[in-house]
Short mmCIF file of C-alpha atoms in Angstrom, two decimals:
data_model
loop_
_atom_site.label_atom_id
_atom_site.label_comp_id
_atom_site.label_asym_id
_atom_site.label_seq_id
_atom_site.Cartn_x
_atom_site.Cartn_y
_atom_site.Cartn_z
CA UNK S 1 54.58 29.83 -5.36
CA UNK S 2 51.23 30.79 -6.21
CA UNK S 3 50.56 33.31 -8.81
CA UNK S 4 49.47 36.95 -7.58
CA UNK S 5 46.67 39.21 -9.60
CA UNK S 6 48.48 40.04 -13.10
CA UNK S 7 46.03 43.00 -14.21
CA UNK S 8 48.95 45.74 -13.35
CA UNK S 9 50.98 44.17 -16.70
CA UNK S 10 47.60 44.73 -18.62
CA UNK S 11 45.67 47.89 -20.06
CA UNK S 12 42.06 47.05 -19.55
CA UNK S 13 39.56 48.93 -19.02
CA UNK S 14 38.04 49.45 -15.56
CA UNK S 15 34.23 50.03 -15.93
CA UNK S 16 34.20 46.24 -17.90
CA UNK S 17 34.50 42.77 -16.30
CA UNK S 18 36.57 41.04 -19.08
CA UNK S 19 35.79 37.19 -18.45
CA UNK S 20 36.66 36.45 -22.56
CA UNK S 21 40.39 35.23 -23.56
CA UNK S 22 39.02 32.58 -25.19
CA UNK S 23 37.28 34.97 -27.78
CA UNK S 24 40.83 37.26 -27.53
CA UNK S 25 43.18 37.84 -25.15
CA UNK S 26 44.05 41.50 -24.54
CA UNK S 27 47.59 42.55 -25.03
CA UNK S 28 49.92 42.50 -22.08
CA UNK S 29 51.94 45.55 -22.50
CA UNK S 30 54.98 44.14 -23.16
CA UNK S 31 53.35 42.63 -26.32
CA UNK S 32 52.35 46.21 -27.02
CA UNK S 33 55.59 47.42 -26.29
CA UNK S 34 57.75 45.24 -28.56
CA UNK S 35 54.88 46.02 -31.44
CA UNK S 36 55.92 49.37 -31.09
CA UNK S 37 59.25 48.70 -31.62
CA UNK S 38 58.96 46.83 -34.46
CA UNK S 39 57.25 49.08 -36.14
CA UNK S 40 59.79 51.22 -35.71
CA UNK S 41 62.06 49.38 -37.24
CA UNK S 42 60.07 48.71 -40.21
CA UNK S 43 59.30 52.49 -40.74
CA UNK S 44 63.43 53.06 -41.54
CA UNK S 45 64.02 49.88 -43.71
CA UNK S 46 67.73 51.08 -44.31
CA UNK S 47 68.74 50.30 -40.42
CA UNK S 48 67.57 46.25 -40.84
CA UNK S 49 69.98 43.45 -41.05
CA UNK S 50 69.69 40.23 -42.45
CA UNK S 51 69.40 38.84 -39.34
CA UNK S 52 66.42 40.63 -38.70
CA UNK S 53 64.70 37.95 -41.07
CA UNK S 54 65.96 34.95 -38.88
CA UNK S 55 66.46 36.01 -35.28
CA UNK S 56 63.46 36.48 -33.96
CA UNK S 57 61.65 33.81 -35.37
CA UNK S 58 64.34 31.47 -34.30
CA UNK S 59 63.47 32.46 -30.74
CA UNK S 60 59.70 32.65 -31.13
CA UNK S 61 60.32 28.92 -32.25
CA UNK S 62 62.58 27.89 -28.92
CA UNK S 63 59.99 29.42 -26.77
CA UNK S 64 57.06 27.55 -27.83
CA UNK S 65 59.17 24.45 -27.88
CA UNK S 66 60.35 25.16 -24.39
CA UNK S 67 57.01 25.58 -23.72
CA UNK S 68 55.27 22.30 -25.18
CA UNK S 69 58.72 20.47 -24.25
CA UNK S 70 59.57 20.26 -28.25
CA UNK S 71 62.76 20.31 -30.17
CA UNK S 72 63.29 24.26 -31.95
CA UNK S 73 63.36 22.08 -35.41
CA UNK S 74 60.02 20.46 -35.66
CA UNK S 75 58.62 23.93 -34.78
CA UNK S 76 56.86 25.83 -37.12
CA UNK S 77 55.45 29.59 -37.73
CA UNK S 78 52.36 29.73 -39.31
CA UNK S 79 49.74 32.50 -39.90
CA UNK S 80 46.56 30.62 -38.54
CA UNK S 81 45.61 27.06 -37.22
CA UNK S 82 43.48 26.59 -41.03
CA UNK S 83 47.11 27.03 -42.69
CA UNK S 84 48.53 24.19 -40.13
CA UNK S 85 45.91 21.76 -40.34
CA UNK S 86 46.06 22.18 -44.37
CA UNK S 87 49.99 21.07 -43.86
CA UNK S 88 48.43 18.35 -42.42
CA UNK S 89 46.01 17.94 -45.14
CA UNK S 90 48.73 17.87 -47.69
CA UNK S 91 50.79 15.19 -46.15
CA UNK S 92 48.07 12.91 -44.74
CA UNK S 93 47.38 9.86 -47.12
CA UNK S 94 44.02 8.31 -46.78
CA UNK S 95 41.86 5.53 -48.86
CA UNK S 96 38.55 5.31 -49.28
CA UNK S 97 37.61 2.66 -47.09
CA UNK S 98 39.05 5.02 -43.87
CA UNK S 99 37.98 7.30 -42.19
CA UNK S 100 38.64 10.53 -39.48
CA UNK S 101 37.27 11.17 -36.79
CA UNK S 102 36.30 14.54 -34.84
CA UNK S 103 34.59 15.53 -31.74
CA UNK S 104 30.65 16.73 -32.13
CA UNK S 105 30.98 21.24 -32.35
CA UNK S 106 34.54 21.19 -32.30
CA UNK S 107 36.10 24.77 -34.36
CA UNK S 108 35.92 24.68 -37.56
CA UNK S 109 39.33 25.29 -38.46
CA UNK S 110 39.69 21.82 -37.81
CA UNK S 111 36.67 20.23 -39.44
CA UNK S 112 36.87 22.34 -43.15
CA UNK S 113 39.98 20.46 -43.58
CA UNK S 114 38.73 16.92 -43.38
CA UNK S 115 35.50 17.65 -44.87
CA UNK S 116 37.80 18.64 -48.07
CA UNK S 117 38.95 15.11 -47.52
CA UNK S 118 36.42 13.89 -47.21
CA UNK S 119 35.13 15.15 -50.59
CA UNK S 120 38.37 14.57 -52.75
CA UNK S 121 39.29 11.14 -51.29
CA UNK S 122 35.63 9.52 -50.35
CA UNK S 123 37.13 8.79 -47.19
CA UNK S 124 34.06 9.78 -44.17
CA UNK S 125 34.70 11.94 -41.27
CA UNK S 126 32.85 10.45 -38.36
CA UNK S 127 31.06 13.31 -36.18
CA UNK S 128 31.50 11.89 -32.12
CA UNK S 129 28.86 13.42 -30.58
CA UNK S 130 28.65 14.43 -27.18
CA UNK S 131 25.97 12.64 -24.72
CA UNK S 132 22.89 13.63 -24.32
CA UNK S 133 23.13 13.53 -20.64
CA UNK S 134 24.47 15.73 -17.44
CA UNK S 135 25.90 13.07 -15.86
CA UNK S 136 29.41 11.77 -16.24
CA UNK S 137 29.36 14.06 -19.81
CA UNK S 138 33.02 14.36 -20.16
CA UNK S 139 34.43 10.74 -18.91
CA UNK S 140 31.35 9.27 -21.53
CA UNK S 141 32.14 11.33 -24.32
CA UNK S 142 35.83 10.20 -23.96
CA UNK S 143 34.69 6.75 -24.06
CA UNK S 144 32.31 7.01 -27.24
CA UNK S 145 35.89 8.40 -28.86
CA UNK S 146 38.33 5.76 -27.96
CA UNK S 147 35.49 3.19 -28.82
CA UNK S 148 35.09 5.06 -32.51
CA UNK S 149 39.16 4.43 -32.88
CA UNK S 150 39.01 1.21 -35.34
CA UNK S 151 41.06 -0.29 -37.65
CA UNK S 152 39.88 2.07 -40.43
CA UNK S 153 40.83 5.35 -38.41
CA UNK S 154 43.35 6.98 -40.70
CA UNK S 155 43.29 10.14 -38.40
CA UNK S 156 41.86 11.70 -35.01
CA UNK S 157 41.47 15.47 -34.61
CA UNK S 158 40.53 17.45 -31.96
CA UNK S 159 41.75 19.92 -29.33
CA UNK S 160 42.69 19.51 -25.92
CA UNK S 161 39.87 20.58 -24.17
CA UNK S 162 36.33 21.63 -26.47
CA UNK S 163 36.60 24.92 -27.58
CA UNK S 164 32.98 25.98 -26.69
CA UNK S 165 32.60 24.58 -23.20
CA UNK S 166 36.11 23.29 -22.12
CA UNK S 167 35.49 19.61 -21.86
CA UNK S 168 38.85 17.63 -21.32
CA UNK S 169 39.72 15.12 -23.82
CA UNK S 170 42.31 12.17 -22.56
CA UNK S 171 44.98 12.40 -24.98
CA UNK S 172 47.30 10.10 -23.42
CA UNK S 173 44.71 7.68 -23.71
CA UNK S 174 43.08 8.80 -27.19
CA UNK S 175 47.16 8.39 -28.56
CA UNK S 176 47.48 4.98 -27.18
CA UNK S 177 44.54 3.96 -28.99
CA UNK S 178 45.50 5.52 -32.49
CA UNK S 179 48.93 3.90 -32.31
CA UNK S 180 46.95 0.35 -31.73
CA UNK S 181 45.31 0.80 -35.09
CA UNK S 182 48.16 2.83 -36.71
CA UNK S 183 46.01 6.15 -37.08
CA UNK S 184 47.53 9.91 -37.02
CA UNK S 185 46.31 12.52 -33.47
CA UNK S 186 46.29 16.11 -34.80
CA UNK S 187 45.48 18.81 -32.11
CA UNK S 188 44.29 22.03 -32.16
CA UNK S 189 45.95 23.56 -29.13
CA UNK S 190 44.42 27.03 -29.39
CA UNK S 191 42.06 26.95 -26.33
CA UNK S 192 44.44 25.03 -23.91
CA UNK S 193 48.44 25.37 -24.82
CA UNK S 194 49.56 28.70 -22.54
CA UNK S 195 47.09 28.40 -20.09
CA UNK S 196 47.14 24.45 -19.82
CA UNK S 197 50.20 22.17 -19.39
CA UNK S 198 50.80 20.36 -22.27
CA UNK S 199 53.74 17.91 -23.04
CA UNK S 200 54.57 16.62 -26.41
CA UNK S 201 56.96 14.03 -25.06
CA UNK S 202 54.47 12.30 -23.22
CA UNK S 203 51.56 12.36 -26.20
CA UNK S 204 53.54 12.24 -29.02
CA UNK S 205 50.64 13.26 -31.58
CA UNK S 206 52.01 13.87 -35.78
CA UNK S 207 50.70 17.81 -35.14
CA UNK S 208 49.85 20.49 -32.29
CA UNK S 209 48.28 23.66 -33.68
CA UNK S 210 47.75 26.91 -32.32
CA UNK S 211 46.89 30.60 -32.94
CA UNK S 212 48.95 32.42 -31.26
CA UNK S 213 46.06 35.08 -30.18
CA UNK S 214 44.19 33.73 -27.24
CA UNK S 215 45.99 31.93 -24.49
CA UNK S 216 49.40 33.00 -25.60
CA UNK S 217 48.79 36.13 -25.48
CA UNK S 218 49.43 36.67 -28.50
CA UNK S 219 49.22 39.06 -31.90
CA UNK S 220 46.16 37.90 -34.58
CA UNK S 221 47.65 36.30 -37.46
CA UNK S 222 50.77 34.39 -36.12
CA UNK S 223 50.91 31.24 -34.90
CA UNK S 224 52.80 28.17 -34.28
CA UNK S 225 53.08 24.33 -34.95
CA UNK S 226 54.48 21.22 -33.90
CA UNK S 227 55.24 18.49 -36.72
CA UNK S 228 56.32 15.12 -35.60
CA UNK S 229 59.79 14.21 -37.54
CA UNK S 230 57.63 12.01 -39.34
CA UNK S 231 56.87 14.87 -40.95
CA UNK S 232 60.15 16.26 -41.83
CA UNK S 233 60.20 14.70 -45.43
CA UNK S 234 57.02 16.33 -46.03
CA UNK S 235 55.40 18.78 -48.93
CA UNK S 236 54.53 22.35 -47.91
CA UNK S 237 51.56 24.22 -48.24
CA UNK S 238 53.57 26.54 -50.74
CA UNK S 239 56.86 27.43 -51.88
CA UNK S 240 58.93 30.17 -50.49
CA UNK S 241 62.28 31.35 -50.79
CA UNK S 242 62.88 31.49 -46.99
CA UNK S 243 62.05 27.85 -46.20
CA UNK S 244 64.72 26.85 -48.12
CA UNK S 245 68.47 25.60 -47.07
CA UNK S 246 70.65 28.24 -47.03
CA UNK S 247 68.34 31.39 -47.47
CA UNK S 248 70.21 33.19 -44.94
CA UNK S 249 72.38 34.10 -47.61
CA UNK S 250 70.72 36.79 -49.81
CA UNK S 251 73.21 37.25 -52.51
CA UNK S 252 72.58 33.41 -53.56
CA UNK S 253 69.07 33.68 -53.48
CA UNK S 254 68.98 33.40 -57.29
CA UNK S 255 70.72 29.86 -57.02
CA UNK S 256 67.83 28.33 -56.59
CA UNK S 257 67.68 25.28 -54.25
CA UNK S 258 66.26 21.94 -54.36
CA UNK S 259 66.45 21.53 -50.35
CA UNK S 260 64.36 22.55 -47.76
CA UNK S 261 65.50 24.12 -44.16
CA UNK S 262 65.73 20.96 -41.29
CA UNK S 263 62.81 20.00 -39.65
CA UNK S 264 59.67 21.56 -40.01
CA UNK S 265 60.74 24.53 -40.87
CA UNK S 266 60.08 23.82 -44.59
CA UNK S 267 56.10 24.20 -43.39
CA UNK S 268 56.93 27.92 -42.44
CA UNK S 269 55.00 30.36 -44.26
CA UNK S 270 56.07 32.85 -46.44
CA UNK S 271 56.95 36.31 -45.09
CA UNK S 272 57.51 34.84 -41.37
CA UNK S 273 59.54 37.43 -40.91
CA UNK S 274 56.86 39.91 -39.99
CA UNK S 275 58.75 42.56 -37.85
CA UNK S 276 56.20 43.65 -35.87
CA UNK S 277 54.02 40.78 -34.92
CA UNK S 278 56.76 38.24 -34.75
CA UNK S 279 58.72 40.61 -31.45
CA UNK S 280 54.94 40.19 -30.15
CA UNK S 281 54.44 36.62 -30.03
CA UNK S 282 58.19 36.26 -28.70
CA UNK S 283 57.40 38.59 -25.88
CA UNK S 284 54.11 37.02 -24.86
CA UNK S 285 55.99 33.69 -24.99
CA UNK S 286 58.43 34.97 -22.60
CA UNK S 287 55.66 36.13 -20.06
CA UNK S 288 53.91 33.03 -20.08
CA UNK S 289 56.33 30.57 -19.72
CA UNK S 290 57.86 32.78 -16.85
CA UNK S 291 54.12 32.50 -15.55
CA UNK S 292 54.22 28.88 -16.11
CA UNK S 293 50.67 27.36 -17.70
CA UNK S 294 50.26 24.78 -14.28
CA UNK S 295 50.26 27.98 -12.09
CA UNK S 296 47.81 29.75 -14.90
CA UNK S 297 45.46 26.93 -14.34
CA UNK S 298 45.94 26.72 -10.89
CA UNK S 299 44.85 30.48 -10.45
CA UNK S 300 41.99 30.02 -13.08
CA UNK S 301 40.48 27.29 -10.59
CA UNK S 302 41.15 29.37 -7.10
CA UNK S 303 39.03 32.17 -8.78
CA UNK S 304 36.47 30.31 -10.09
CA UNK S 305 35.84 27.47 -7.91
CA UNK S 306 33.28 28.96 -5.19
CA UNK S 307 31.15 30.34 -7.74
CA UNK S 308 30.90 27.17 -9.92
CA UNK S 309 30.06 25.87 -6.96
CA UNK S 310 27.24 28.23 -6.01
CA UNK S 311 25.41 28.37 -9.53
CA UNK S 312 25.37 23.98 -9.32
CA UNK S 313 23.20 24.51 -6.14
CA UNK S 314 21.19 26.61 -8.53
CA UNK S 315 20.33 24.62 -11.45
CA UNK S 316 22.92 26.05 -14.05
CA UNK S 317 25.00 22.89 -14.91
CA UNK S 318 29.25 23.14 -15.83
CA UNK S 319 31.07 20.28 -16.36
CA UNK S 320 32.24 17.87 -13.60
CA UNK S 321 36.20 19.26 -12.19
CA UNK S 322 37.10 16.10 -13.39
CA UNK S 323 36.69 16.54 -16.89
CA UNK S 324 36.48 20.13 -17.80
CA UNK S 325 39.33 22.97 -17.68
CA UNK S 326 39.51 26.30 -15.74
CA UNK S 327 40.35 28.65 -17.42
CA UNK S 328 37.65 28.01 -20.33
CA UNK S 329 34.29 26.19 -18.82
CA UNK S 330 30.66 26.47 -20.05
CA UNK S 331 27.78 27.36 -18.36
CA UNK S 332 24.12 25.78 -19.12
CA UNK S 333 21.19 27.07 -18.05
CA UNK S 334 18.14 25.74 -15.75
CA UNK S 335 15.19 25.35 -18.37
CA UNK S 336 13.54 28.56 -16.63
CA UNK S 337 16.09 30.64 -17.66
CA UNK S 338 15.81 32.27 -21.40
CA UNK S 339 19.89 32.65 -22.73
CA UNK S 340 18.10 35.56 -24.65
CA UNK S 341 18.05 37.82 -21.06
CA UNK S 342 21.25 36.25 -20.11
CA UNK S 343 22.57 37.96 -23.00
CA UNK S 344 20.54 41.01 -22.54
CA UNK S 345 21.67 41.34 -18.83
CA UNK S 346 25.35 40.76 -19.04
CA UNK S 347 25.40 43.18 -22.03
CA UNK S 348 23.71 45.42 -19.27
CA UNK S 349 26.35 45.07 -16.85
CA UNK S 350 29.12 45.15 -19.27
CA UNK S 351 30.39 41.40 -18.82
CA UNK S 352 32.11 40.27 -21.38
CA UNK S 353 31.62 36.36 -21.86
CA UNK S 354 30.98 34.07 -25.44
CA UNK S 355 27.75 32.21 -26.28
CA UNK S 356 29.22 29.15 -27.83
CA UNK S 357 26.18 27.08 -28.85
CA UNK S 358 24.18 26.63 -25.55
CA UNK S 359 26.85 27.12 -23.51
CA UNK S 360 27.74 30.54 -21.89
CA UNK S 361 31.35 30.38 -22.46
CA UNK S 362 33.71 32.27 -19.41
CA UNK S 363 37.07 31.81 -20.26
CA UNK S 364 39.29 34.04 -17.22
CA UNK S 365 43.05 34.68 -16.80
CA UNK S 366 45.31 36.09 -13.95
CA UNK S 367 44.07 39.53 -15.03
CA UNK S 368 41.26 38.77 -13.50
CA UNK S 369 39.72 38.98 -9.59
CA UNK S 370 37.66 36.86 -7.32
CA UNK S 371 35.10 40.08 -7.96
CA UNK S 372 35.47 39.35 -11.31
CA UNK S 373 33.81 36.11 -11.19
CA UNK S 374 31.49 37.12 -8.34
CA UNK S 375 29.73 39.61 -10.74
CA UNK S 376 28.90 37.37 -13.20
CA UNK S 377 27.54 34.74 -10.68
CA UNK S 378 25.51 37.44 -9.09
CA UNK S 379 24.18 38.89 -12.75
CA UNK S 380 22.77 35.00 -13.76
CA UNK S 381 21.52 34.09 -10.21
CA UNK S 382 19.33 37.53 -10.61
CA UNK S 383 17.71 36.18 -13.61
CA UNK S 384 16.70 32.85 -11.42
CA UNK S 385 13.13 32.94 -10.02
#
């Protein structure tokens, strides 16, 4: 069944036209709810348990393994996607003569990493860069990827879709490729997982990253990951107390073990406990897997479709369907148009969008209307001669 208008489980405010989750997605108020609570619980210390250090993150894992069909194990918490992609860093071993490869713009969260790489190890990182054209964009850059994937690929990383204008990348296709030639996929899931199915079964990549604050609705600072279990024998990032075997017992803290939790849990950071954003993340997991990303997507596109269609027959260029998501696209401009007064006049109308290189960035969600939409169509088509 089709999903309905969602704004009634959201606090926003009605005198601005909110077209931004990929910036930062408000709080549902559930989310706010359970921050409340936790915060209660933190401000009388003497009422916690023990198992207020486990449960909850135990279920914050199951959810987004549910939700990226994963097992709990090879789940784990983590306070940013930088912190993830450094587990990756850590574990990833690379000569000289190899290289990695990334997508042209892509976040830098997951460029900084290889670029350390690059400069400790000698091995390149190989920039893909996007065509220069407006034709066929997507399906060519795809191409000039897979073609890139050699026998000296140690590693491919990229996300899902391109953060800045939403360009699909074929990860089935990009995996089969780096298994050919024996080279690691790393994705950065932040702009697509929650609002965009995504199946680790079927792709299969050594790690899927994600902040936890946009499309999953989120708390800043908590995240999640997915490590393959070829990563389960793996060094951490650091060494904490609670990512090690037996830590649920406190009074044998002191005997100080040589083993790590199962899984991936030994890439958990320290102090994943947090009691007020962890009850956050759990309950924005909850709403959006009740939601279900396909129907979040499906939405996205119902809203948006008409008026994509509308600013095409006016010059301003967005990805073909075929390669681009919904519910994060770009928008380019016709050469008459300055992006200076674009910014100027949705400031002006109180639209709240991103300017992600050239690219007008609208990223909606089910908290959002048809009107929604129409307003910002209406506020660029005014600036058209």
């Amino acid at each position: 069944m089709p999903l309905a208008n969602q704004r009634s489980k959201f606090t926003l405010a009605r005198d601005h036209t909110f077209l931004n989750c990929a910036y930062m997605s408000p709080l549902l108020k559930s989310v706010e709810q359970a921050g409340m609570e936790g915060i209660r619980l933190k401000r009388n210390p003497g009422h916690m348990k023990v198992s207020d250090f486990f449960d909850n993150t135990e279920k914050v894992r199951a959810a987004f393994g549910k939700l990226i069909h994963a097992a709990t194990r090879q789940i784990a918490i983590i306070p940013s996607v930088s912190y993830g992609m450094a587990v990756v860093m850590k574990n990833l071993r690379i000569e000289k003569s190899q290289h990695i490869l990334v997508a042209e713009g892509q976040f830098p969260s997951n460029v900084y990493p290889w670029l350390r790489t690059q400069a400790d190890t000698g091995a390149e990182v190989k920039i893909i860069a996007a065509p220069d054209t407006r034709v066929q964009r997507g399906r060519q850059w795809n191409e000039c990827l897979l073609e890139a994937i050699n026998h000296r690929t140690r590693l491919v990383a990229l996300g899902n879709i391109h953060w800045a204008d939403g360009t699909w990348f074929d990860l089935r296709a990009i995996r089969q490729r780096t298994r050919e030639v024996g080279a690691w996929l790393v994705i950065d899931g932040t702009q697509s997982v929650g609002a965009l199915p995504l199946d680790v079964r079927a792709i299969q990549p050594e790690a899927l990253i994600c902040a936890g604050y946009k499309w999953l609705l989120g708390p800043y600072a908590m995240g999640m990951a997915y490590y393959a279990p070829e990563l389960n024998g793996g060094i951490p990032v650091e060494e904490n107390w609670i990512n090690r075997l037996n830590s649920e017992d406190f009074s044998g803290l002191v005997n100080y073990q040589p083993e790590y939790q199962p899984g991936a849990l030994r890439y958990d950071v320290g102090e994943r406990s947090n009691f007020i954003l962890t009850p956050m993340m759990l309950a924005a997991l909850k709403q959006v897997i009740a939601w279900k990303p396909a129907n979040i997507q499906q939405y996205c596109r119902h809203l948006t479709a008409p008026d994509v269609a509308r600013l095409r027959q006016q010059g301003f260029w967005v990805e073909e369907d075929a390669w681009r998501a919904h519910h994060l696209f770009g928008i380019r401009l016709p050469a008459q148009v300055s992006l200076d007064k674009v910014k100027k006049k949705l400031t002006q109308e109180k639209i709240s969008v991103s300017f992600r290189g050239n690219a007008i960035r609208v990223s909606p969600h089910v908290y959002n209307t048809a009107q929604d939409v129409k307003k910002l169509t209406e506020a660029l088509l005014q600036l058209t001669p």
